[in-house]
Amino acid sequence: MDSSASSANESLEIPPVKYEYLDHTADVQLHAWGDTLDEAFEQCAIAMFNYMTDLERVEMTQVHHIEADGDDMESLLFHFLDELLFMFSAEPYIVAKKVKITEFDRQGFKIKATAYGEEFVIGKHTQGSEVKAITYSAMQIYERPRVDRPEIFVIIDI
């Protein structure tokens, strides 16, 4: 074997592994508030939609009704946002500019709401970050808040 072959073989050696994979969170926290808990829930929904696209470009030409229920307030908020996210994720991909809660049963943990918006169209609407899921991680609902207003904190997976 000549020296050039030896050099070539040497350059093909795989170096030892000197790296690792570290988990990285791809999340954003929504913080919403209102004069009432209903309004805080509505604002949280709008915050999610506005994160996905610029709501200034959305017209309110379609009306969609959603219902959600849960076992407690946190699961109700989770399912409420999840229903709205599903509305955006399934054809015809509706993005809401306004969400109005029409029924809010705090004892039975049920919500009925109306979403006003339109079909998401690339070109007309900007593409923000895709929201993959709602999470329970660090979810907080303050109905008797420290600053005289109901507040909500929700982390969404992007």
mmCIF file of N, CA and C in Angstrom, residues 17 21 23-24 28 39 56 62 67-68 80 85 92 130 133 136 149 151 157-158:
data_model
loop_
_atom_site.group_PDB
_atom_site.id
_atom_site.type_symbol
_atom_site.label_atom_id
_atom_site.label_comp_id
_atom_site.label_asym_id
_atom_site.label_seq_id
_atom_site.Cartn_x
_atom_site.Cartn_y
_atom_site.Cartn_z
ATOM 1 N N VAL A 17 -17.882 10.416 18.340
ATOM 2 C CA VAL A 17 -19.080 11.240 18.506
ATOM 3 C C VAL A 17 -18.846 12.234 19.640
ATOM 4 N N TYR A 21 -28.187 15.289 21.551
ATOM 5 C CA TYR A 21 -29.434 15.967 21.256
ATOM 6 C C TYR A 21 -30.050 16.412 22.576
ATOM 7 N N ASP A 23 -33.356 18.364 24.364
ATOM 8 C CA ASP A 23 -34.726 18.799 24.122
ATOM 9 C C ASP A 23 -34.784 20.320 24.119
ATOM 10 N N HIS A 24 -35.583 20.836 23.215
ATOM 11 C CA HIS A 24 -35.774 22.274 23.114
ATOM 12 C C HIS A 24 -37.260 22.529 23.034
ATOM 13 N N VAL A 28 -44.962 28.853 23.031
ATOM 14 C CA VAL A 28 -45.177 30.258 23.343
ATOM 15 C C VAL A 28 -46.309 30.311 24.367
ATOM 16 N N GLU A 39 -64.731 36.956 28.798
ATOM 17 C CA GLU A 39 -63.907 37.787 27.916
ATOM 18 C C GLU A 39 -62.455 37.318 27.909
ATOM 19 N N GLU A 56 -55.715 41.454 11.132
ATOM 20 C CA GLU A 56 -56.120 42.667 10.405
ATOM 21 C C GLU A 56 -56.602 42.320 8.998
ATOM 22 N N GLN A 62 -67.928 34.514 7.661
ATOM 23 C CA GLN A 62 -68.489 33.212 8.012
ATOM 24 C C GLN A 62 -68.681 33.118 9.517
ATOM 25 N N GLU A 67 -68.622 23.903 20.475
ATOM 26 C CA GLU A 67 -68.981 23.537 21.839
ATOM 27 C C GLU A 67 -67.799 22.809 22.455
ATOM 28 N N ALA A 68 -67.611 23.028 23.729
ATOM 29 C CA ALA A 68 -66.530 22.345 24.443
ATOM 30 C C ALA A 68 -66.995 22.058 25.861
ATOM 31 N N PHE A 80 -61.836 24.087 24.788
ATOM 32 C CA PHE A 80 -62.338 25.268 24.075
ATOM 33 C C PHE A 80 -61.324 25.701 23.011
ATOM 34 N N LEU A 85 -58.794 25.422 17.463
ATOM 35 C CA LEU A 85 -57.610 25.038 16.691
ATOM 36 C C LEU A 85 -57.991 24.002 15.630
ATOM 37 N N PRO A 92 -62.664 23.679 6.004
ATOM 38 C CA PRO A 92 -62.030 24.640 5.100
ATOM 39 C C PRO A 92 -61.069 25.617 5.787
ATOM 40 N N GLU A 130 -47.269 28.041 13.034
ATOM 41 C CA GLU A 130 -48.278 26.994 13.132
ATOM 42 C C GLU A 130 -48.422 26.587 14.592
ATOM 43 N N ALA A 133 -50.487 22.335 18.978
ATOM 44 C CA ALA A 133 -51.330 21.807 20.054
ATOM 45 C C ALA A 133 -51.450 22.805 21.194
ATOM 46 N N TYR A 136 -51.411 21.663 28.657
ATOM 47 C CA TYR A 136 -51.777 21.947 30.046
ATOM 48 C C TYR A 136 -50.591 22.527 30.815
ATOM 49 N N ARG A 149 -58.719 41.754 37.550
ATOM 50 C CA ARG A 149 -59.274 41.293 36.273
ATOM 51 C C ARG A 149 -58.969 39.813 36.123
ATOM 52 N N GLU A 151 -57.525 36.603 34.549
ATOM 53 C CA GLU A 151 -56.359 36.402 33.685
ATOM 54 C C GLU A 151 -56.190 34.926 33.375
ATOM 55 N N ASP A 157 -48.060 24.760 21.789
ATOM 56 C CA ASP A 157 -46.931 24.105 21.132
ATOM 57 C C ASP A 157 -46.896 24.584 19.674
ATOM 58 N N ILE A 158 -45.773 25.186 19.287
ATOM 59 C CA ILE A 158 -45.659 25.708 17.913
ATOM 60 C C ILE A 158 -44.641 24.914 17.117
#
